[in-house]
GROMACS .gro file of C-alpha atoms in nm:
model
  154
    1UNK     CA    1   1.149   0.790   0.923
    2UNK     CA    2   0.912   0.911   0.656
    3UNK     CA    3   0.833   1.213   0.443
    4UNK     CA    4   0.558   1.360   0.226
    5UNK     CA    5   0.653   1.645  -0.008
    6UNK     CA    6   0.364   1.814  -0.185
    7UNK     CA    7   0.464   1.990  -0.507
    8UNK     CA    8   0.275   2.156  -0.788
    9UNK     CA    9  -0.097   2.115  -0.728
   10UNK     CA   10  -0.235   1.779  -0.611
   11UNK     CA   11   0.096   1.592  -0.647
   12UNK     CA   12   0.317   1.444  -0.376
   13UNK     CA   13   0.643   1.257  -0.334
   14UNK     CA   14   0.653   1.023  -0.036
   15UNK     CA   15   0.882   0.774   0.122
   16UNK     CA   16   0.983   0.597   0.439
   17UNK     CA   17   1.271   0.397   0.579
   18UNK     CA   18   1.265   0.146   0.865
   19UNK     CA   19   1.560   0.014   1.062
   20UNK     CA   20   1.462  -0.288   1.272
   21UNK     CA   21   1.700  -0.464   1.506
   22UNK     CA   22   1.603  -0.662   1.813
   23UNK     CA   23   1.779  -0.567   2.136
   24UNK     CA   24   1.802  -0.874   2.357
   25UNK     CA   25   1.926  -0.653   2.643
   26UNK     CA   26   2.192  -0.912   2.739
   27UNK     CA   27   1.949  -1.204   2.754
   28UNK     CA   28   2.077  -1.548   2.660
   29UNK     CA   29   1.734  -1.710   2.689
   30UNK     CA   30   1.708  -1.964   2.401
   31UNK     CA   31   1.329  -1.948   2.405
   32UNK     CA   32   1.305  -1.584   2.288
   33UNK     CA   33   1.073  -1.591   1.983
   34UNK     CA   34   1.226  -1.545   1.640
   35UNK     CA   35   1.220  -1.183   1.527
   36UNK     CA   36   1.179  -1.258   1.152
   37UNK     CA   37   1.194  -0.896   1.040
   38UNK     CA   38   1.426  -0.743   0.778
   39UNK     CA   39   1.677  -0.501   0.930
   40UNK     CA   40   1.632  -0.246   0.649
   41UNK     CA   41   1.338  -0.163   0.424
   42UNK     CA   42   1.215   0.144   0.238
   43UNK     CA   43   0.937   0.271   0.012
   44UNK     CA   44   0.941   0.568  -0.224
   45UNK     CA   45   0.652   0.687  -0.436
   46UNK     CA   46   0.467   0.957  -0.621
   47UNK     CA   47   0.093   1.026  -0.620
   48UNK     CA   48  -0.157   1.265  -0.768
   49UNK     CA   49  -0.522   1.340  -0.698
   50UNK     CA   50  -0.806   1.547  -0.846
   51UNK     CA   51  -0.628   1.570  -1.182
   52UNK     CA   52  -0.812   1.707  -1.485
   53UNK     CA   53  -0.742   1.550  -1.826
   54UNK     CA   54  -0.910   1.758  -2.095
   55UNK     CA   55  -1.270   1.798  -1.987
   56UNK     CA   56  -1.264   1.492  -1.761
   57UNK     CA   57  -1.197   1.552  -1.392
   58UNK     CA   58  -1.132   1.340  -1.085
   59UNK     CA   59  -0.833   1.130  -1.192
   60UNK     CA   60  -0.569   1.009  -0.949
   61UNK     CA   61  -0.273   0.776  -0.933
   62UNK     CA   62  -0.015   0.628  -0.700
   63UNK     CA   63   0.315   0.453  -0.785
   64UNK     CA   64   0.533   0.303  -0.510
   65UNK     CA   65   0.867   0.122  -0.521
   66UNK     CA   66   0.939  -0.104  -0.221
   67UNK     CA   67   1.266  -0.269  -0.118
   68UNK     CA   68   1.324  -0.521   0.164
   69UNK     CA   69   1.667  -0.632   0.285
   70UNK     CA   70   1.730  -1.007   0.307
   71UNK     CA   71   1.716  -1.163   0.655
   72UNK     CA   72   1.744  -1.490   0.843
   73UNK     CA   73   1.398  -1.640   0.902
   74UNK     CA   74   1.384  -1.856   1.214
   75UNK     CA   75   1.107  -2.110   1.248
   76UNK     CA   76   1.115  -2.475   1.336
   77UNK     CA   77   1.439  -2.652   1.230
   78UNK     CA   78   1.304  -2.741   0.885
   79UNK     CA   79   1.174  -2.386   0.831
   80UNK     CA   80   1.483  -2.182   0.917
   81UNK     CA   81   1.674  -2.018   0.635
   82UNK     CA   82   1.759  -1.699   0.448
   83UNK     CA   83   1.489  -1.481   0.289
   84UNK     CA   84   1.657  -1.293  -0.001
   85UNK     CA   85   1.630  -0.919  -0.057
   86UNK     CA   86   1.340  -0.822  -0.281
   87UNK     CA   87   1.187  -0.523  -0.455
   88UNK     CA   88   0.837  -0.453  -0.580
   89UNK     CA   89   0.656  -0.188  -0.783
   90UNK     CA   90   0.291  -0.112  -0.703
   91UNK     CA   91   0.064   0.124  -0.900
   92UNK     CA   92  -0.299   0.233  -0.902
   93UNK     CA   93  -0.514   0.456  -1.124
   94UNK     CA   94  -0.850   0.589  -1.010
   95UNK     CA   95  -1.127   0.801  -1.153
   96UNK     CA   96  -1.396   0.963  -0.942
   97UNK     CA   97  -1.722   1.032  -1.127
   98UNK     CA   98  -1.923   1.250  -0.890
   99UNK     CA   99  -2.237   1.254  -1.106
  100UNK     CA  100  -2.287   0.880  -1.041
  101UNK     CA  101  -2.132   0.880  -0.691
  102UNK     CA  102  -1.867   0.631  -0.804
  103UNK     CA  103  -1.490   0.579  -0.806
  104UNK     CA  104  -1.331   0.333  -1.048
  105UNK     CA  105  -0.992   0.183  -0.958
  106UNK     CA  106  -0.742  -0.030  -1.148
  107UNK     CA  107  -0.413  -0.131  -0.996
  108UNK     CA  108  -0.147  -0.386  -0.943
  109UNK     CA  109   0.089  -0.504  -0.673
  110UNK     CA  110   0.439  -0.631  -0.758
  111UNK     CA  111   0.401  -0.527  -1.123
  112UNK     CA  112   0.758  -0.633  -1.206
  113UNK     CA  113   0.655  -0.981  -1.083
  114UNK     CA  114   0.969  -1.017  -0.877
  115UNK     CA  115   0.883  -1.325  -0.669
  116UNK     CA  116   0.935  -1.254  -0.302
  117UNK     CA  117   0.908  -1.464   0.009
  118UNK     CA  118   0.761  -1.373   0.347
  119UNK     CA  119   0.854  -1.697   0.527
  120UNK     CA  120   1.126  -1.953   0.464
  121UNK     CA  121   0.972  -2.257   0.294
  122UNK     CA  122   0.662  -2.057   0.202
  123UNK     CA  123   0.536  -1.985  -0.149
  124UNK     CA  124   0.678  -1.709  -0.367
  125UNK     CA  125   0.442  -1.415  -0.397
  126UNK     CA  126   0.400  -1.274  -0.748
  127UNK     CA  127   0.192  -1.011  -0.924
  128UNK     CA  128  -0.166  -0.923  -0.836
  129UNK     CA  129  -0.390  -0.709  -1.060
  130UNK     CA  130  -0.720  -0.574  -0.933
  131UNK     CA  131  -1.011  -0.353  -1.024
  132UNK     CA  132  -1.294  -0.209  -0.819
  133UNK     CA  133  -1.595   0.018  -0.831
  134UNK     CA  134  -1.688   0.209  -0.516
  135UNK     CA  135  -2.037   0.357  -0.499
  136UNK     CA  136  -2.072   0.614  -0.220
  137UNK     CA  137  -2.431   0.736  -0.205
  138UNK     CA  138  -2.504   1.044   0.005
  139UNK     CA  139  -2.717   0.982   0.314
  140UNK     CA  140  -3.017   1.166   0.162
  141UNK     CA  141  -2.994   0.997  -0.180
  142UNK     CA  142  -3.314   0.788  -0.144
  143UNK     CA  143  -3.516   1.082  -0.013
  144UNK     CA  144  -3.426   1.352  -0.268
  145UNK     CA  145  -3.695   1.251  -0.518
  146UNK     CA  146  -3.977   1.209  -0.265
  147UNK     CA  147  -3.912   1.535  -0.085
  148UNK     CA  148  -3.912   1.353   0.250
  149UNK     CA  149  -3.633   1.408   0.499
  150UNK     CA  150  -3.385   1.132   0.577
  151UNK     CA  151  -3.438   0.977   0.921
  152UNK     CA  152  -3.197   1.095   1.190
  153UNK     CA  153  -2.924   0.851   1.278
  154UNK     CA  154  -2.867   0.798   1.650
   0.00000   0.00000   0.00000
């Protein structure tokens, strides 16, 4: 189940919830693969796009809180155990500068650095910070100055 609620201009609240439970349909087969999925998990967030700050335009952001219910991870005998519940906070800021065909992004995953585990016996996953620059040139960018037409793409 999920929702997106757009309010004011260019802002949205969003969220989703997943309930996951395997139905063995009466099977007692011991070779059925391990499910290894939390029964409950949800995300809730807020985002904004095309925001103007003073004279500067093209700002955006996204903040998401994630929660995963603890579950029994089943692997080989030495890698079977409980994965604890965990929560994370992700965020991103972006700025689109149309005059140079570029978008600048700065963000982070698991900003509260709450170590979480995806597999029993595996490493704890911590914070990740990233930055990027996306350059998106229009298809006729190279031909504007020469006056020639861009070749047709087939």
